[in-house]
CSV table of C-alpha atoms in Angstrom, one decimal:
chain,number,residue,atom,x,y,z
A,1,UNK,CA,127.1,155.3,71.3
A,2,UNK,CA,129.4,153.3,73.4
A,3,UNK,CA,130.0,149.6,73.6
A,4,UNK,CA,130.5,147.8,76.6
A,5,UNK,CA,132.2,144.3,77.0
A,6,UNK,CA,131.5,142.4,80.3
A,7,UNK,CA,133.1,139.4,81.4
A,8,UNK,CA,131.2,136.5,83.8
A,9,UNK,CA,133.4,134.8,85.8
A,10,UNK,CA,132.7,132.3,88.7
A,11,UNK,CA,134.6,129.4,90.1
A,12,UNK,CA,132.5,126.6,90.9
A,13,UNK,CA,134.9,124.3,91.3
A,14,UNK,CA,136.4,125.4,94.8
A,15,UNK,CA,134.1,124.4,97.2
A,16,UNK,CA,136.6,124.4,100.6
A,17,UNK,CA,135.2,128.3,101.1
A,18,UNK,CA,132.1,127.9,99.8
A,19,UNK,CA,129.3,124.9,100.1
A,20,UNK,CA,127.2,125.0,97.2
A,21,UNK,CA,125.4,122.4,96.0
A,22,UNK,CA,125.0,121.2,92.2
A,23,UNK,CA,121.4,122.5,92.5
A,24,UNK,CA,122.7,125.8,93.9
A,25,UNK,CA,125.2,126.0,91.0
A,26,UNK,CA,122.9,125.0,88.4
A,27,UNK,CA,120.3,127.9,90.0
A,28,UNK,CA,123.8,130.1,89.4
A,29,UNK,CA,124.3,129.6,86.0
A,30,UNK,CA,120.4,129.8,85.1
A,31,UNK,CA,120.7,133.2,86.4
A,32,UNK,CA,123.9,134.3,84.8
A,33,UNK,CA,122.6,133.1,81.5
A,34,UNK,CA,119.1,134.9,82.0
A,35,UNK,CA,121.4,138.4,82.8
A,36,UNK,CA,123.8,137.8,79.9
A,37,UNK,CA,121.1,137.1,76.9
A,38,UNK,CA,119.0,139.7,78.2
A,39,UNK,CA,122.0,142.0,78.0
A,40,UNK,CA,122.9,141.0,74.2
A,41,UNK,CA,119.0,141.2,73.7
A,42,UNK,CA,118.5,144.8,74.6
A,43,UNK,CA,122.1,146.2,72.5
A,44,UNK,CA,120.3,144.1,69.4
A,45,UNK,CA,117.1,145.8,69.7
A,46,UNK,CA,118.8,149.5,70.4
A,47,UNK,CA,120.5,148.7,66.8
A,48,UNK,CA,117.4,147.0,65.1
A,49,UNK,CA,115.2,150.3,66.3
A,50,UNK,CA,118.1,152.5,65.4
A,51,UNK,CA,118.1,151.3,62.3
A,52,UNK,CA,114.6,151.7,61.6
A,53,UNK,CA,114.6,155.3,62.8
A,54,UNK,CA,117.2,155.7,60.4
A,55,UNK,CA,115.4,154.4,57.3
A,56,UNK,CA,112.2,156.9,58.0
A,57,UNK,CA,112.0,158.6,54.3
A,58,UNK,CA,112.3,162.1,56.7
A,59,UNK,CA,115.4,161.5,57.9
A,60,UNK,CA,116.5,160.5,54.2
A,61,UNK,CA,114.8,162.1,51.6
A,62,UNK,CA,114.9,165.6,49.6
A,63,UNK,CA,118.4,165.7,49.3
A,64,UNK,CA,120.1,167.2,46.4
A,65,UNK,CA,123.1,168.3,44.5
A,66,UNK,CA,123.6,171.8,43.0
A,67,UNK,CA,125.5,174.1,40.5
A,68,UNK,CA,125.8,177.8,40.0
A,69,UNK,CA,123.5,178.9,36.6
A,70,UNK,CA,126.6,180.6,34.6
A,71,UNK,CA,123.8,181.7,31.8
A,72,UNK,CA,124.0,185.2,30.3
A,73,UNK,CA,120.0,186.4,30.2
A,74,UNK,CA,118.3,188.4,32.7
A,75,UNK,CA,117.4,187.5,35.9
A,76,UNK,CA,115.3,185.2,37.4
A,77,UNK,CA,115.5,183.1,34.5
A,78,UNK,CA,119.1,182.8,34.7
A,79,UNK,CA,121.4,183.3,37.7
A,80,UNK,CA,120.1,181.2,40.1
A,81,UNK,CA,120.9,177.3,40.3
A,82,UNK,CA,120.5,174.0,38.7
A,83,UNK,CA,119.6,171.4,41.4
A,84,UNK,CA,118.9,167.3,41.3
A,85,UNK,CA,117.5,165.0,43.4
A,86,UNK,CA,120.3,162.2,44.3
A,87,UNK,CA,120.0,158.9,43.4
A,88,UNK,CA,117.0,159.8,40.8
A,89,UNK,CA,117.3,159.6,37.3
A,90,UNK,CA,114.9,162.6,37.5
A,91,UNK,CA,113.8,165.2,39.7
A,92,UNK,CA,110.5,166.8,40.2
A,93,UNK,CA,110.6,170.3,39.5
A,94,UNK,CA,109.0,173.3,41.0
A,95,UNK,CA,106.0,173.3,37.9
A,96,UNK,CA,105.6,169.4,38.8
A,97,UNK,CA,106.8,167.8,35.7
A,98,UNK,CA,110.1,165.8,35.8
A,99,UNK,CA,113.5,167.0,34.4
A,100,UNK,CA,116.8,165.9,34.3
A,101,UNK,CA,117.9,168.6,37.1
A,102,UNK,CA,115.6,171.8,38.0
A,103,UNK,CA,116.2,175.2,37.7
A,104,UNK,CA,115.6,177.6,40.8
A,105,UNK,CA,115.7,181.2,40.5
A,106,UNK,CA,116.6,181.4,44.3
A,107,UNK,CA,117.9,178.8,47.3
A,108,UNK,CA,117.0,180.4,50.8
A,109,UNK,CA,119.8,179.4,52.7
A,110,UNK,CA,117.9,180.4,56.3
A,111,UNK,CA,120.1,179.9,59.2
A,112,UNK,CA,122.4,177.2,57.1
A,113,UNK,CA,125.7,178.8,56.1
A,114,UNK,CA,126.1,179.1,52.5
A,115,UNK,CA,128.9,176.5,51.2
A,116,UNK,CA,131.9,178.1,49.4
A,117,UNK,CA,131.6,175.4,46.3
A,118,UNK,CA,129.0,173.3,44.7
A,119,UNK,CA,130.5,170.3,45.8
A,120,UNK,CA,128.1,170.2,49.2
A,121,UNK,CA,124.9,168.2,49.6
A,122,UNK,CA,121.8,170.3,50.2
A,123,UNK,CA,118.6,168.9,52.2
A,124,UNK,CA,115.6,171.3,51.6
A,125,UNK,CA,112.2,171.8,50.1
A,126,UNK,CA,111.2,172.5,46.8
A,127,UNK,CA,108.7,175.0,46.5
A,128,UNK,CA,106.9,177.0,43.8
A,129,UNK,CA,108.5,181.0,43.6
A,130,UNK,CA,111.2,183.3,41.6
A,131,UNK,CA,108.6,184.7,39.4
A,132,UNK,CA,105.0,186.6,39.7
A,133,UNK,CA,103.8,183.0,38.0
A,134,UNK,CA,105.5,180.8,40.4
A,135,UNK,CA,106.7,178.2,38.3
A,136,UNK,CA,110.3,178.6,38.6
A,137,UNK,CA,111.1,177.1,42.3
A,138,UNK,CA,113.0,178.1,44.9
A,139,UNK,CA,114.9,175.6,47.4
A,140,UNK,CA,114.5,176.2,51.2
A,141,UNK,CA,117.8,174.3,52.8
A,142,UNK,CA,117.3,172.7,55.7
A,143,UNK,CA,120.5,171.2,56.0
A,144,UNK,CA,123.9,171.9,54.4
A,145,UNK,CA,126.6,168.9,54.0
A,146,UNK,CA,130.4,169.5,53.0
A,147,UNK,CA,132.2,167.1,51.0
A,148,UNK,CA,135.2,165.9,52.8
A,149,UNK,CA,137.6,166.1,49.5
A,150,UNK,CA,137.6,167.6,45.9
A,151,UNK,CA,137.0,164.1,44.4
A,152,UNK,CA,134.0,163.8,42.2
A,153,UNK,CA,131.2,161.5,44.0
A,154,UNK,CA,130.6,158.0,41.9
A,155,UNK,CA,127.8,155.8,42.5
A,156,UNK,CA,125.1,156.1,45.0
A,157,UNK,CA,124.8,157.8,47.7
A,158,UNK,CA,123.5,156.7,51.7
A,159,UNK,CA,123.4,157.9,54.9
A,160,UNK,CA,125.5,155.6,56.8
A,161,UNK,CA,125.2,155.2,61.0
A,162,UNK,CA,128.2,152.8,63.0
A,163,UNK,CA,125.7,150.3,65.1
A,164,UNK,CA,129.0,150.0,67.7
A,165,UNK,CA,128.6,146.4,66.9
A,166,UNK,CA,132.3,144.3,66.9
A,167,UNK,CA,132.2,140.9,66.5
A,168,UNK,CA,134.5,137.8,66.5
A,169,UNK,CA,134.7,136.6,62.8
A,170,UNK,CA,134.3,138.4,60.0
A,171,UNK,CA,132.4,139.6,58.1
A,172,UNK,CA,130.4,142.0,61.1
A,173,UNK,CA,127.6,143.7,60.1
A,174,UNK,CA,128.9,147.0,61.9
A,175,UNK,CA,127.0,149.9,60.2
A,176,UNK,CA,123.7,150.7,58.6
A,177,UNK,CA,123.2,152.2,55.7
A,178,UNK,CA,120.5,153.7,54.0
A,179,UNK,CA,119.9,155.2,50.4
A,180,UNK,CA,119.3,158.7,50.3
A,181,UNK,CA,115.6,160.0,48.7
A,182,UNK,CA,114.7,156.3,49.4
A,183,UNK,CA,113.8,154.0,52.0
A,184,UNK,CA,116.2,150.9,51.1
A,185,UNK,CA,118.3,150.1,53.9
A,186,UNK,CA,120.5,147.4,54.9
A,187,UNK,CA,123.4,146.6,57.4
A,188,UNK,CA,127.0,146.1,55.6
A,189,UNK,CA,130.4,145.0,56.9
A,190,UNK,CA,132.3,148.0,57.1
A,191,UNK,CA,132.4,151.8,55.2
A,192,UNK,CA,135.7,151.9,53.4
A,193,UNK,CA,136.4,156.0,53.4
A,194,UNK,CA,140.0,155.6,52.3
A,195,UNK,CA,138.6,156.0,48.5
A,196,UNK,CA,137.4,159.9,49.1
A,197,UNK,CA,141.1,161.2,49.9
A,198,UNK,CA,139.9,163.1,53.2
A,199,UNK,CA,143.2,164.2,55.2
A,200,UNK,CA,143.2,162.2,58.2
A,201,UNK,CA,141.5,164.6,60.7
A,202,UNK,CA,138.9,164.6,58.4
A,203,UNK,CA,138.7,160.9,58.6
A,204,UNK,CA,138.7,160.9,62.4
A,205,UNK,CA,135.9,163.3,62.4
A,206,UNK,CA,134.0,161.2,60.1
A,207,UNK,CA,134.3,157.7,62.2
A,208,UNK,CA,133.1,159.8,65.2
A,209,UNK,CA,130.4,161.3,63.6
A,210,UNK,CA,129.1,157.9,62.3
A,211,UNK,CA,128.4,157.1,66.2
A,212,UNK,CA,125.7,159.8,66.0
A,213,UNK,CA,122.1,159.3,65.4
A,214,UNK,CA,122.7,161.5,62.6
A,215,UNK,CA,125.4,159.8,61.2
A,216,UNK,CA,127.6,161.0,57.9
A,217,UNK,CA,126.4,161.1,54.1
A,218,UNK,CA,128.4,158.8,51.8
A,219,UNK,CA,128.7,158.2,47.9
A,220,UNK,CA,130.1,155.1,46.7
A,221,UNK,CA,129.6,151.5,45.4
A,222,UNK,CA,129.8,147.7,47.3
A,223,UNK,CA,132.1,145.5,47.1
A,224,UNK,CA,131.5,141.8,48.1
A,225,UNK,CA,133.7,140.3,51.5
A,226,UNK,CA,134.0,137.1,52.8
A,227,UNK,CA,135.2,135.5,55.7
A,228,UNK,CA,134.5,132.8,58.6
A,229,UNK,CA,131.0,134.3,59.3
A,230,UNK,CA,129.8,134.3,55.4
A,231,UNK,CA,129.7,136.5,52.9
A,232,UNK,CA,128.7,140.0,52.9
A,233,UNK,CA,129.0,143.6,51.9
A,234,UNK,CA,131.1,146.6,52.2
A,235,UNK,CA,130.8,150.1,51.3
A,236,UNK,CA,133.7,151.5,49.5
A,237,UNK,CA,133.3,155.5,49.6
A,238,UNK,CA,134.2,157.7,46.5
A,239,UNK,CA,133.5,160.7,48.7
A,240,UNK,CA,131.9,161.2,51.9
A,241,UNK,CA,129.9,164.7,53.7
A,242,UNK,CA,129.9,166.2,57.0
A,243,UNK,CA,126.7,168.1,58.1
A,244,UNK,CA,128.1,172.0,58.4
A,245,UNK,CA,128.3,173.6,61.1
A,246,UNK,CA,125.5,174.6,63.6
A,247,UNK,CA,122.9,176.7,62.2
A,248,UNK,CA,123.1,180.7,62.5
A,249,UNK,CA,120.7,182.0,65.0
């Protein structure tokens, strides 16, 4: 997660102390160049393969928003939750039908801490259950991601990670994003979290979390950025999400 910068310096002009022939000098330069480009190549391969791992379906699929059912009727047909797969216009429900959102009779939190409000994102598996016919559905949660503020999320949802790349000229592909519930992914020229309206300590926590393999979850949209290095896109957040505390044992 850390970026290391190296400076290679060689004094090839002072022959008073070292007797270096032109051929020897050329050999020194070539070996120094080989070491430098080997380091750069290894750095970028690490970034590329890290991005590929982040883009696998297992790391981005089955994320849902949820809201509590406040209808007044007998359980389990009421009193459960409505869930919706993010970035999808329709969600596949436990009865294999696609709806704008799915009713589940229960959410099995397992070792995960139940969030205090409905702003969190849930990663989990939807399975039949909830009544004797098993058609109402139950969501088994494997991850809880807490919203950073009370802001309403807009745009699409992404998992974002800081690649640790820093460039001399902008725009620079410093971050990798993967659209949730999809394998669509790309590098972007930074992530602006200010629009989420989170406090400074939460912003600092998010910036640190983006350097970890799991990254953070972000809702937002892209804006074009230009500079000496050309054109790119930046992700501007309307909300972001941090992984909830360690699961209960």
